[in-house]
PDB file of C-alpha atoms in Angstrom:
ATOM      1  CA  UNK A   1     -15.836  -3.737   3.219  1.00  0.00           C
ATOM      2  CA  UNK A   2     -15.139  -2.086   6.424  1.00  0.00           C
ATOM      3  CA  UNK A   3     -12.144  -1.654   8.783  1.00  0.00           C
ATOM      4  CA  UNK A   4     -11.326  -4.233  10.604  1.00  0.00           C
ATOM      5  CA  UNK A   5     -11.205  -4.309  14.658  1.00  0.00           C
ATOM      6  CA  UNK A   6      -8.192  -5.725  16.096  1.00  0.00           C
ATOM      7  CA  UNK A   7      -8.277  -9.427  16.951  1.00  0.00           C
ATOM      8  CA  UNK A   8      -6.137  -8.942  19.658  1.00  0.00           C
ATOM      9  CA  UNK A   9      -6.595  -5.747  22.468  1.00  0.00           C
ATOM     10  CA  UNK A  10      -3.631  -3.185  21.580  1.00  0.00           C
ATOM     11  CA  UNK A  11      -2.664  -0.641  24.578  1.00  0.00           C
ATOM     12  CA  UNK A  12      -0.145   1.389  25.900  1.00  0.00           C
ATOM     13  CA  UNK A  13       0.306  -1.223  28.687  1.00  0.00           C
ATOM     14  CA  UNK A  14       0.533  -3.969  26.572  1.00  0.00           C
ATOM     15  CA  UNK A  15       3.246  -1.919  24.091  1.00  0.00           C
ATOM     16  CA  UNK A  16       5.335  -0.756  27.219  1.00  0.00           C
ATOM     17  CA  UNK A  17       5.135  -4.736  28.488  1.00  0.00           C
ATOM     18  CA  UNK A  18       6.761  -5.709  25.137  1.00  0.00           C
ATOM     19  CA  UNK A  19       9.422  -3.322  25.370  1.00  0.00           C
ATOM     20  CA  UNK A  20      10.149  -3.432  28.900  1.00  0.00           C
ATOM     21  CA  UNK A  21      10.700  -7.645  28.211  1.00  0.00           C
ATOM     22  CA  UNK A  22      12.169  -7.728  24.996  1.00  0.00           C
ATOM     23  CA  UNK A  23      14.148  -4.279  24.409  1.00  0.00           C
ATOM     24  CA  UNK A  24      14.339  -2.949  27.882  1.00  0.00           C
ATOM     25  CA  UNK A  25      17.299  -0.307  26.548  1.00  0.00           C
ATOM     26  CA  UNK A  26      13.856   1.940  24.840  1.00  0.00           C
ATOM     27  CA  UNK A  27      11.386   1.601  27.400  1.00  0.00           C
ATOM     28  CA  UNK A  28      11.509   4.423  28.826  1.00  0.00           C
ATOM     29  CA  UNK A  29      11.164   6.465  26.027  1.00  0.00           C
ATOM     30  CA  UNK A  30       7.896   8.089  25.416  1.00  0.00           C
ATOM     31  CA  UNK A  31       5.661   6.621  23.834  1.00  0.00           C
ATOM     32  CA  UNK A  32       2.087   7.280  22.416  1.00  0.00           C
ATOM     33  CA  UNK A  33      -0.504   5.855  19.768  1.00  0.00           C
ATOM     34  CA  UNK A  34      -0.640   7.634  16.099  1.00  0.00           C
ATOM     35  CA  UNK A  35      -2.283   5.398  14.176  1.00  0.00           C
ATOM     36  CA  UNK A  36      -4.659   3.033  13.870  1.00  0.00           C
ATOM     37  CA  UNK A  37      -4.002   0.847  10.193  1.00  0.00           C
ATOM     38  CA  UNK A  38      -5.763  -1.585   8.564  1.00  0.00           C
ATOM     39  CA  UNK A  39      -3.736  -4.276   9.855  1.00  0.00           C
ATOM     40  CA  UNK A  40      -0.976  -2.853  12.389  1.00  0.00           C
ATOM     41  CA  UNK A  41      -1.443  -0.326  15.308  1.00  0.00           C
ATOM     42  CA  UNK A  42       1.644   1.938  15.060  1.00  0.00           C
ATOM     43  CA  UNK A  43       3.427   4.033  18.381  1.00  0.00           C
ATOM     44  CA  UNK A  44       5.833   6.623  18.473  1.00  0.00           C
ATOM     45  CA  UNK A  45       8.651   5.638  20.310  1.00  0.00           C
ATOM     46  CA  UNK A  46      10.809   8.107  21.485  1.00  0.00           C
ATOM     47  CA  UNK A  47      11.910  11.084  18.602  1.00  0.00           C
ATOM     48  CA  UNK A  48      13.167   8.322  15.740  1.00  0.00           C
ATOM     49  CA  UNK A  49      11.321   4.878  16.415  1.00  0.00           C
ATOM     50  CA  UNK A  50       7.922   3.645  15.998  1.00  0.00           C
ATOM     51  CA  UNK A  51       6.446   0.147  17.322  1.00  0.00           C
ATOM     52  CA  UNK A  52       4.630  -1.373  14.486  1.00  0.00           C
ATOM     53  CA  UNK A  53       2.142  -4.043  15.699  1.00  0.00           C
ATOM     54  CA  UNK A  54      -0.168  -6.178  13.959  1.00  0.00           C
ATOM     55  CA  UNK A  55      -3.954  -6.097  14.420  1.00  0.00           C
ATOM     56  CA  UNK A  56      -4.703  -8.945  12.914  1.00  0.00           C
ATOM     57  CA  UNK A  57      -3.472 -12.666  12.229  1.00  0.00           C
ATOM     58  CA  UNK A  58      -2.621 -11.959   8.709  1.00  0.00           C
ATOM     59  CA  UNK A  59      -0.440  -9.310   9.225  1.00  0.00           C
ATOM     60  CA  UNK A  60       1.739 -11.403  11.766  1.00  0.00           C
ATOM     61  CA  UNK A  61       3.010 -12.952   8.031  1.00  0.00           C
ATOM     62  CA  UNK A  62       3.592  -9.402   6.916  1.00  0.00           C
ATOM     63  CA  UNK A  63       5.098  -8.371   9.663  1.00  0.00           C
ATOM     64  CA  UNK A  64       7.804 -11.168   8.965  1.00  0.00           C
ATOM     65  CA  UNK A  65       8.380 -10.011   5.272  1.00  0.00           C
ATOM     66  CA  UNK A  66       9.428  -6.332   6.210  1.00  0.00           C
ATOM     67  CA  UNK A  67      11.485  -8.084   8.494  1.00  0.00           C
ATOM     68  CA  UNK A  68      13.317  -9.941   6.525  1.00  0.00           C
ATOM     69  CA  UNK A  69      13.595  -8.391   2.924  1.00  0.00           C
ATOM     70  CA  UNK A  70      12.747  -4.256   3.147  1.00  0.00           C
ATOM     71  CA  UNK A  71      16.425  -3.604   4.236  1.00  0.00           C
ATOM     72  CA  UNK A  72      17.398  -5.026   1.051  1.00  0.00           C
ATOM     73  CA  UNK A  73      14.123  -3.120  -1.052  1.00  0.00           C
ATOM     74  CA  UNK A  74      15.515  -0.185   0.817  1.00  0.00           C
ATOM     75  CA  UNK A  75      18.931   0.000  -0.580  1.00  0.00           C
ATOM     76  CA  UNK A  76      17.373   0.467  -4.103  1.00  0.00           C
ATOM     77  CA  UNK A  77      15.262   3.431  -3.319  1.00  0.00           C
ATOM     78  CA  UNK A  78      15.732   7.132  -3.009  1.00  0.00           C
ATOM     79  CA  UNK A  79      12.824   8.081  -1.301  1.00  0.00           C
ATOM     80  CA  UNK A  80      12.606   7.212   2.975  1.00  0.00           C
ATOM     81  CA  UNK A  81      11.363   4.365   4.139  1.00  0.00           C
ATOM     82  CA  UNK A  82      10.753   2.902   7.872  1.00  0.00           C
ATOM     83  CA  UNK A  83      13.985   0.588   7.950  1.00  0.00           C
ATOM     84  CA  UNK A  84      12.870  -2.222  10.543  1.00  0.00           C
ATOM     85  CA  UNK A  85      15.548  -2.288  13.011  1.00  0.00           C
ATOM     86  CA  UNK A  86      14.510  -4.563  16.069  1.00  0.00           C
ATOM     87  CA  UNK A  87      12.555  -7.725  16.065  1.00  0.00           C
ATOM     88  CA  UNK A  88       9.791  -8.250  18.279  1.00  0.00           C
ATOM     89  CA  UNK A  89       9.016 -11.893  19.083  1.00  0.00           C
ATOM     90  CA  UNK A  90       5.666 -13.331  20.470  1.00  0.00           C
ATOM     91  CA  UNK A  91       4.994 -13.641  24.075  1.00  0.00           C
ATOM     92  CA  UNK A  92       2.046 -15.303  26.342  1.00  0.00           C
ATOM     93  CA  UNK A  93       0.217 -11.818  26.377  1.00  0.00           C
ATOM     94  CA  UNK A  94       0.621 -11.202  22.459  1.00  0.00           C
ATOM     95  CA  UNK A  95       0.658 -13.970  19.925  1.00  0.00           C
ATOM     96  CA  UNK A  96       2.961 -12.404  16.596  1.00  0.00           C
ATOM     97  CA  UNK A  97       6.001 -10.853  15.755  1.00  0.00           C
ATOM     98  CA  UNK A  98       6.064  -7.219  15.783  1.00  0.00           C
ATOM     99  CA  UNK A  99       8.841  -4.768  14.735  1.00  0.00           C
ATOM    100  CA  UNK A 100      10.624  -1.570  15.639  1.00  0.00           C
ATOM    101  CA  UNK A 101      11.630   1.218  13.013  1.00  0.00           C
ATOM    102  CA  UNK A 102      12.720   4.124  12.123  1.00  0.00           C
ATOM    103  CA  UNK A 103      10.227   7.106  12.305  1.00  0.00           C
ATOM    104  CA  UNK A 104      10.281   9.593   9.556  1.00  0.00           C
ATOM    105  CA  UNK A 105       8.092  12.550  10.099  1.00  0.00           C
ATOM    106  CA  UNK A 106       5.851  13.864   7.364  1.00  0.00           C
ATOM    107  CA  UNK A 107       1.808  14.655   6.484  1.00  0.00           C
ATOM    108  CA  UNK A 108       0.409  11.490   6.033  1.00  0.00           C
ATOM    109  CA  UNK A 109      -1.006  11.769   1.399  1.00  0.00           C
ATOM    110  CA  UNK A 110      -4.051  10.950   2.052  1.00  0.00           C
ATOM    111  CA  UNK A 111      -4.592  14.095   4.237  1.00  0.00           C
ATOM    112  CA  UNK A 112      -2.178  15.978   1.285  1.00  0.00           C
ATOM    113  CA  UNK A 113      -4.850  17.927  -1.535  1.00  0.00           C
ATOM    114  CA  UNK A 114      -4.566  15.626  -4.637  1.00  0.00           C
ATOM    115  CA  UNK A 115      -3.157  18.845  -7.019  1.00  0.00           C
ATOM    116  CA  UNK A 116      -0.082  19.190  -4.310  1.00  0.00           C
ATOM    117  CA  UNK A 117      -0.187  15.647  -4.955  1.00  0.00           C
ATOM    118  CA  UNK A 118      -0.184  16.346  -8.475  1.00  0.00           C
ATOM    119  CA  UNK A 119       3.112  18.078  -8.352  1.00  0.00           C
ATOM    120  CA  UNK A 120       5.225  14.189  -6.988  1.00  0.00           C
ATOM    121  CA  UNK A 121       4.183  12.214 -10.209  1.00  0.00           C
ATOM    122  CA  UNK A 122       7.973  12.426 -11.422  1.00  0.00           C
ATOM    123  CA  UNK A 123       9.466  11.179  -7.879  1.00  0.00           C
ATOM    124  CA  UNK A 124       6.709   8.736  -6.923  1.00  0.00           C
ATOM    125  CA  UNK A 125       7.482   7.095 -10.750  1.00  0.00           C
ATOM    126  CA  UNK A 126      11.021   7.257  -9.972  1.00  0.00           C
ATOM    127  CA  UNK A 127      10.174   5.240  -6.893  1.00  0.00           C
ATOM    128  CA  UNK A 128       8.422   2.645  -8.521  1.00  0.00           C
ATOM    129  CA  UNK A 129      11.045   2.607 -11.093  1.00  0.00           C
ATOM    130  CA  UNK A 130      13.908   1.893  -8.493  1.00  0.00           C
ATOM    131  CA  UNK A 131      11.516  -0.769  -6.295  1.00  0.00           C
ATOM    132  CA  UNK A 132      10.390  -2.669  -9.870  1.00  0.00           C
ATOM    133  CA  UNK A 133      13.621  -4.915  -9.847  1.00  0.00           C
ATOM    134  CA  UNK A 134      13.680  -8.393 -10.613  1.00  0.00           C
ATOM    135  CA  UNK A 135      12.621 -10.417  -7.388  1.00  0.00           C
ATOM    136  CA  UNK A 136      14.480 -13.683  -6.509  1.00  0.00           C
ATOM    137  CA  UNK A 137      12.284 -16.956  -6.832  1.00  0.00           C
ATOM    138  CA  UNK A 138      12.400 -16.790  -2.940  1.00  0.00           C
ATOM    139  CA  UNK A 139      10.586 -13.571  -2.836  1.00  0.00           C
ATOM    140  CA  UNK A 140       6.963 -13.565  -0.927  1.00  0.00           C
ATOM    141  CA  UNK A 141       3.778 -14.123  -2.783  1.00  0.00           C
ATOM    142  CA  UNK A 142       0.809 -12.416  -1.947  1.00  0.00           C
ATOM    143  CA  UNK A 143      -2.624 -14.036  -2.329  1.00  0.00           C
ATOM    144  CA  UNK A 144      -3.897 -10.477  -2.783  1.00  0.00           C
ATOM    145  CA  UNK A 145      -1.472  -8.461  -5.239  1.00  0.00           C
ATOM    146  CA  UNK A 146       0.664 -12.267  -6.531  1.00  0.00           C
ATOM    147  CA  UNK A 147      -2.180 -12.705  -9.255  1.00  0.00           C
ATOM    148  CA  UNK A 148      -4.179 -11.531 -12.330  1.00  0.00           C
ATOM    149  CA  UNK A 149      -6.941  -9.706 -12.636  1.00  0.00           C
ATOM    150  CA  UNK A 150      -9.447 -11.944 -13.194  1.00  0.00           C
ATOM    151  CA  UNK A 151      -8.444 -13.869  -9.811  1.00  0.00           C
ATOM    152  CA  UNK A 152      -9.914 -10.690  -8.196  1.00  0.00           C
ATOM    153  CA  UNK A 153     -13.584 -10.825  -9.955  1.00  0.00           C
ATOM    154  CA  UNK A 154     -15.314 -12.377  -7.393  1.00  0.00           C
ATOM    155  CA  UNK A 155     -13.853  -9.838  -4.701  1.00  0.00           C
ATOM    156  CA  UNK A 156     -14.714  -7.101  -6.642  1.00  0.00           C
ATOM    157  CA  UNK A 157     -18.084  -7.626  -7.123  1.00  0.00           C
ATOM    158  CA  UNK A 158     -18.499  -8.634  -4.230  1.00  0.00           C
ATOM    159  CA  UNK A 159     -17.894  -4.774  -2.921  1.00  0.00           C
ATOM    160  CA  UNK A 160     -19.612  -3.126  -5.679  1.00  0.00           C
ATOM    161  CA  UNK A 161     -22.633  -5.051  -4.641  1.00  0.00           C
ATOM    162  CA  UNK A 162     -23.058  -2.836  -1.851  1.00  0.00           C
ATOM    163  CA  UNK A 163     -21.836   0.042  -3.093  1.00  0.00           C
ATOM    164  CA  UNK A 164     -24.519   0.813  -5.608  1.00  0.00           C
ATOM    165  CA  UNK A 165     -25.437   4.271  -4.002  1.00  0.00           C
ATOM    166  CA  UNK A 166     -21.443   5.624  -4.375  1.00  0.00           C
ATOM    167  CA  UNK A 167     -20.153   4.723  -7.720  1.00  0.00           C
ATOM    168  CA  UNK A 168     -21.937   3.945 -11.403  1.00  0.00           C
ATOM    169  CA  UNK A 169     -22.548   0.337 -10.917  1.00  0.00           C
ATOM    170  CA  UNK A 170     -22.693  -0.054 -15.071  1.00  0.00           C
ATOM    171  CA  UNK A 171     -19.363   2.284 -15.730  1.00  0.00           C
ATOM    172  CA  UNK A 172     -17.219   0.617 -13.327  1.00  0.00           C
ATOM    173  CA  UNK A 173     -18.238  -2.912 -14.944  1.00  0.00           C
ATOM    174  CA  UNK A 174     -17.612  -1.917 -18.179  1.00  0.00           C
ATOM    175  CA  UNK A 175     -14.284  -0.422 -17.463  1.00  0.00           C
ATOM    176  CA  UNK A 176     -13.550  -3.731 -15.131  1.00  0.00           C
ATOM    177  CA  UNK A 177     -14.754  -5.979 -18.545  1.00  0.00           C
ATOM    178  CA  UNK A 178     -12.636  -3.614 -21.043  1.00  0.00           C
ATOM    179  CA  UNK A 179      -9.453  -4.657 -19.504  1.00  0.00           C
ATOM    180  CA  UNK A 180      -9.926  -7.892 -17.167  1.00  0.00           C
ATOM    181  CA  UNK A 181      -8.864 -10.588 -19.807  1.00  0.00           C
ATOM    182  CA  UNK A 182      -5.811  -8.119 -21.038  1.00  0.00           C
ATOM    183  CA  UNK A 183      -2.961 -10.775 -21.107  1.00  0.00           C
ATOM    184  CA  UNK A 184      -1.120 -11.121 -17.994  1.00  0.00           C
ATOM    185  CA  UNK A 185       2.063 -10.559 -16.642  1.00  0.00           C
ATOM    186  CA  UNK A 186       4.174 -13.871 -17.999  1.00  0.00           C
ATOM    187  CA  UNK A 187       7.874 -12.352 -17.283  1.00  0.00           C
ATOM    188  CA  UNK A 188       9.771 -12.618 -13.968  1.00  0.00           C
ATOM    189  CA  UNK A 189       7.979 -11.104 -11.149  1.00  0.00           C
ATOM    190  CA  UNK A 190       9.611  -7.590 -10.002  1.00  0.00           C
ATOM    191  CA  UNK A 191       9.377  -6.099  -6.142  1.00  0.00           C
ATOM    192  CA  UNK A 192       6.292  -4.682  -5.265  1.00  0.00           C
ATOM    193  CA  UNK A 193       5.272  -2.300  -2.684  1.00  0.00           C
ATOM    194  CA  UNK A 194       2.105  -3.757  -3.226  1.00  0.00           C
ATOM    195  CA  UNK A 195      -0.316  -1.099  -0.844  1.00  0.00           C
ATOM    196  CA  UNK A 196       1.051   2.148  -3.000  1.00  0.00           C
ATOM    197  CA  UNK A 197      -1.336   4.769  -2.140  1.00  0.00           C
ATOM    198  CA  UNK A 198      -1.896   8.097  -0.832  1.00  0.00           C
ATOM    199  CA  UNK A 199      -2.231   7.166   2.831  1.00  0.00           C
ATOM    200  CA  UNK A 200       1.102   5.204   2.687  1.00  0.00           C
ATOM    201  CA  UNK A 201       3.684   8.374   1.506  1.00  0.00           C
ATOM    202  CA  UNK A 202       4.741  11.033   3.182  1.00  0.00           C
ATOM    203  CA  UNK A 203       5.029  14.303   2.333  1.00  0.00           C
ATOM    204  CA  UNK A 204       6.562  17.496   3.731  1.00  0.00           C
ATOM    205  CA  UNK A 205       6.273  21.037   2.825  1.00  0.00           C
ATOM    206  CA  UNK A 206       3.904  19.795  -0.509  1.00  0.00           C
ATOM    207  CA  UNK A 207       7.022  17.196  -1.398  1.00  0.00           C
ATOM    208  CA  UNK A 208       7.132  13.439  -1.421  1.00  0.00           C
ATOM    209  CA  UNK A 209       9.552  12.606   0.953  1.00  0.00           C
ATOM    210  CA  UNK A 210       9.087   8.994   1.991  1.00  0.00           C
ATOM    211  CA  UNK A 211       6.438   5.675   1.461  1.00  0.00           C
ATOM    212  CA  UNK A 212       5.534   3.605   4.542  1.00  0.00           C
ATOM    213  CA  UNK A 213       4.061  -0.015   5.400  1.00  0.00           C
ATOM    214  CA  UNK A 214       5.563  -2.194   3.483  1.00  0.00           C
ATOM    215  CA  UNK A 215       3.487  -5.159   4.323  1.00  0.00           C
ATOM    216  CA  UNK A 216       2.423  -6.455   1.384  1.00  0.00           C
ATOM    217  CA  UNK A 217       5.579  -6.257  -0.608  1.00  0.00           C
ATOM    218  CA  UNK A 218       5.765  -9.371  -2.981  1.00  0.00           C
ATOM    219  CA  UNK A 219       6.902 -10.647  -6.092  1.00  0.00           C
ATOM    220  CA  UNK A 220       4.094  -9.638  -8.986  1.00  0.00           C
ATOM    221  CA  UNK A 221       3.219  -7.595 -11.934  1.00  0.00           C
ATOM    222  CA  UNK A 222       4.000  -4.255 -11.509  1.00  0.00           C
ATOM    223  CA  UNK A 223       1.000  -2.912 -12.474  1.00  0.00           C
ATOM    224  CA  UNK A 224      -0.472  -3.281  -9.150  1.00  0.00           C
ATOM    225  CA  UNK A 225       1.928  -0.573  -8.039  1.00  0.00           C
ATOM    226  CA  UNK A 226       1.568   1.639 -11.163  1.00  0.00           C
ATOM    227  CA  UNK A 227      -2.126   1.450 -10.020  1.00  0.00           C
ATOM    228  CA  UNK A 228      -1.266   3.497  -7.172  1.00  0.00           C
ATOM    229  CA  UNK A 229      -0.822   6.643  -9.631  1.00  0.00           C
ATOM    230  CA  UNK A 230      -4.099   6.778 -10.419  1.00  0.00           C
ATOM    231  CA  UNK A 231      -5.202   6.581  -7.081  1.00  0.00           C
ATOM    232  CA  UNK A 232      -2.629   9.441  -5.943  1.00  0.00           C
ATOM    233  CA  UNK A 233      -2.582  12.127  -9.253  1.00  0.00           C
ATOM    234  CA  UNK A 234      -4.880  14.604 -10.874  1.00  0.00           C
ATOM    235  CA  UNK A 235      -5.459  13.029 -14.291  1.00  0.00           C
ATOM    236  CA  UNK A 236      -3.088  15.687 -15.629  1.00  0.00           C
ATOM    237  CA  UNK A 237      -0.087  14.658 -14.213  1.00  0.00           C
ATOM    238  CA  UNK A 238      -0.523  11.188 -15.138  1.00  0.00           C
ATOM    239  CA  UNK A 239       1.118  11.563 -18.385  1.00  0.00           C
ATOM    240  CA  UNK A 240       4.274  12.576 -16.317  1.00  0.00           C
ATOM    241  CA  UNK A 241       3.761   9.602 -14.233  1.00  0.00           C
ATOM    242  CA  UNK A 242       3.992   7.253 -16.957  1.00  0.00           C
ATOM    243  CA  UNK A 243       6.618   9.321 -19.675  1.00  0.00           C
ATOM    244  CA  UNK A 244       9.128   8.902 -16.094  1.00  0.00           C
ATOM    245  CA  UNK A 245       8.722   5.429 -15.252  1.00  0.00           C
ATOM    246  CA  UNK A 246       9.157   4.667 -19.314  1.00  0.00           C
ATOM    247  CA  UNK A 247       8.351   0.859 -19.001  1.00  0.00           C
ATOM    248  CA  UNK A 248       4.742   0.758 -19.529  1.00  0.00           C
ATOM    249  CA  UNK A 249       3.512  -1.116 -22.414  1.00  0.00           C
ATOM    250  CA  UNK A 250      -0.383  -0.807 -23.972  1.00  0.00           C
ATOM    251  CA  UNK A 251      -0.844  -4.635 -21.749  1.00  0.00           C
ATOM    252  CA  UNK A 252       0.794  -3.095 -18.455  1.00  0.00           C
ATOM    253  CA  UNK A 253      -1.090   0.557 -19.126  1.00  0.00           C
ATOM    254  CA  UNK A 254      -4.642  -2.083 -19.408  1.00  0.00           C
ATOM    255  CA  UNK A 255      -3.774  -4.013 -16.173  1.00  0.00           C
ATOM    256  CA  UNK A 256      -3.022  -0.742 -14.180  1.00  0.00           C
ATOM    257  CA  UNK A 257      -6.262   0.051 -15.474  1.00  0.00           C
ATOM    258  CA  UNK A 258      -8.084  -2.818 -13.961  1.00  0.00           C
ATOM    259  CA  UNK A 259      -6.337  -2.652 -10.735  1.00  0.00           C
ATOM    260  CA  UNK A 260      -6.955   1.010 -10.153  1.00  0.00           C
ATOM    261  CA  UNK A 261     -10.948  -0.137 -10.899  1.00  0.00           C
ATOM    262  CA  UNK A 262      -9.987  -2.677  -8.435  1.00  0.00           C
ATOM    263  CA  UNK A 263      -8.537  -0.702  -5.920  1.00  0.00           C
ATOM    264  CA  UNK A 264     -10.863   2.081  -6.420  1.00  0.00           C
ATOM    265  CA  UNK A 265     -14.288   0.415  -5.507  1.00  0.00           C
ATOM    266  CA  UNK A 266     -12.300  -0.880  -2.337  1.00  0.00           C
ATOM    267  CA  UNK A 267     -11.168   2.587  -1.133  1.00  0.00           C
ATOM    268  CA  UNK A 268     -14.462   3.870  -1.838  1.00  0.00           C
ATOM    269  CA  UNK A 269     -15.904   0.963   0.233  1.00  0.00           C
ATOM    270  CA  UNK A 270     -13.289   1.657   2.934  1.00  0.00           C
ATOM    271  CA  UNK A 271     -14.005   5.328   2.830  1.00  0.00           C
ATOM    272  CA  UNK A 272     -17.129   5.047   4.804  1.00  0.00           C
ATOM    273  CA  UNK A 273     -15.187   4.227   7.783  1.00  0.00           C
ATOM    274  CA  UNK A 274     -12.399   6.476   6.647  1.00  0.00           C
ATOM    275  CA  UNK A 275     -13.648   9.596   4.612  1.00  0.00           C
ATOM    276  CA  UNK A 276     -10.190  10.752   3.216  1.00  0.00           C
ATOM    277  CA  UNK A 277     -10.413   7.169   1.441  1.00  0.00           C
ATOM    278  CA  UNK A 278     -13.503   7.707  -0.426  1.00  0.00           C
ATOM    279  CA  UNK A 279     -12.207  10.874  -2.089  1.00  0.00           C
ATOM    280  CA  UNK A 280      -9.101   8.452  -3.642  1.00  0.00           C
ATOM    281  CA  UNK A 281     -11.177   5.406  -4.727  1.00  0.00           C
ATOM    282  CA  UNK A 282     -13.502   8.463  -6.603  1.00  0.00           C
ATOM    283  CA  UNK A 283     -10.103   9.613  -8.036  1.00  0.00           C
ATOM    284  CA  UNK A 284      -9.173   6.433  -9.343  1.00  0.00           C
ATOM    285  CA  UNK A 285     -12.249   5.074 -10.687  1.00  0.00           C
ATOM    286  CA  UNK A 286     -12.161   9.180 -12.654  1.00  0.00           C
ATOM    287  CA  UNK A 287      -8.384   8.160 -13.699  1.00  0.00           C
ATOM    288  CA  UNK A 288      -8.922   4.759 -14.734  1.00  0.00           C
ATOM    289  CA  UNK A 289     -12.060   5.887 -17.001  1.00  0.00           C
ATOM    290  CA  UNK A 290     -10.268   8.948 -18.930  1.00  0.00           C
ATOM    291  CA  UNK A 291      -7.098   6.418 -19.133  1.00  0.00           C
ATOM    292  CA  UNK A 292      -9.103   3.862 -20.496  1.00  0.00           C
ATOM    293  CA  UNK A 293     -10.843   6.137 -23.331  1.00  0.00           C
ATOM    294  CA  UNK A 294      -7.672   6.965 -24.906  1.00  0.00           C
ATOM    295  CA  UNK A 295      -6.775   3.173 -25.747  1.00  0.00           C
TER     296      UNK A 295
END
């Protein structure tokens, strides 16, 4: 699995176009590229906004679901988030919607040493707490995060294939085996932010201060989510982690397992294009191994 080039050129002329046609009040603030995602290219606009626009056809769905339902996932949440507040439409030189938000400055986790990371397990459970509300039948579903474990099998083997030089080929599959048929979620599905990990919070002076790209939020189990502690803490604060967010039965505690297995061989395969993200998939496949030898 690599990162993915954009399907669709993404410059400063084509940004400054968009504004200059659709929100010509902004654009003449400055504006500058700071980041490069797996699915949107993201510009500082000014001191408070940032352009988020997608890379790639899939996202353009995304892009639609922040739109419409993170205002209300924000209102539930103590931790920042970038509230969209403009909606970009497509034109004849860029084929999706897009969005303007609000910028909140911080060090991006994945760039954040995982013991100062260590120190957030309380307020990042807290987080997850507040999102994991009850979502309304209306609510998106993901083909990626909407479904069990075993619906990601073939995906995940298809990445360890490759990756038989980074990670213990026979310790991942057993861990993947221990826990894939663990019955699944069968209650309503809650909010997800459904990417939750270290390169999507923000942190400022060693404190969690905000979680960013909500693109994949969806309706699902919220073990994908809890997954994202594993891929974020030192083992030791784990058992923080999981005494805050109190809802985590011995089922829920299996399929966070799986997905952190899950999620782990992908960051490791992304982290050849990315190094910070090979140093979290390694983290999580650790977590999910001491986790799992204490069931």
């Amino acid at each position: 699995m690599s990162w993915p080039p954009p399907e669709v050129p993404i410059d400063a002329a084509l940004v400054t176009s968009l504004l200059r046609a659709q929100f010509p009040d902004l654009a003449d603030l400055d504006c500058y590229n700071v980041s490069e995602g797996f699915d949107n290219s993201l510009w500082r606009l000014g001191t408070e906004l940032v352009v988020r626009i997608p890379r790639r056809e899939i996202a353009a769905g995304f892009t639609e679901n922040e739109l419409r339902w993170l205002p209300e996932m924000a209102r539930h949440v103590s931790l920042a988030t970038p509230l969209p507040l403009r909606a970009g439409v497509a034109t004849s030189d860029f084929p999706w919607p897009w969005l303007i938000a609000s910028w909140h400055d911080g060090e991006a986790g994945d760039e954040i040493d995982p013991k100062v990371r260590g120190r957030s397990a309380k307020k990042m459970a807290i987080f997850l707490r507040e999102l994991h509300k009850e979502a309304p039948t209306e609510a998106p579903f993901n083909p990626f995060r909407s479904v069990s474990l075993a619906d990601r099998e073939a995906s995940l083997y298809s990445r360890l294939g490759d990756l038989r030089e980074d990670v213990d080929f026979e310790i991942v599959e057993a861990l993947w085996k221990g826990v894939r048929d663990t019955p699944r979620w069968e209650y309503p599905g809650r909010w997800l932010h459904g990417d939750f990990h270290p390169g999507n919070t923000l942190y400022r002076d060693g404190a969690l201060v905000g979680v960013v790209d909500f693109g994949d939020m969806c309706a699902g189990d919220p073990a994908v989510d809890l997954a994202g502690g594993l891929l974020s803490l030192p083992y030791t604060s784990l058992q923080e982690f999981f005494d805050t967010y109190e809802r985590c039965d011995e089922a829920t505690l299996r399929r966070t397992i799986g997905w952190a297995v899950f999620f782990g061989v992908m960051f490791v395969s992304l982290g050849r294009d990315r190094t910070s993200y090979l140093s979290i998939g390694q983290l999580a496949l650790a977590n999910a191994r001491e986790l799992a030898a204490t069931l």
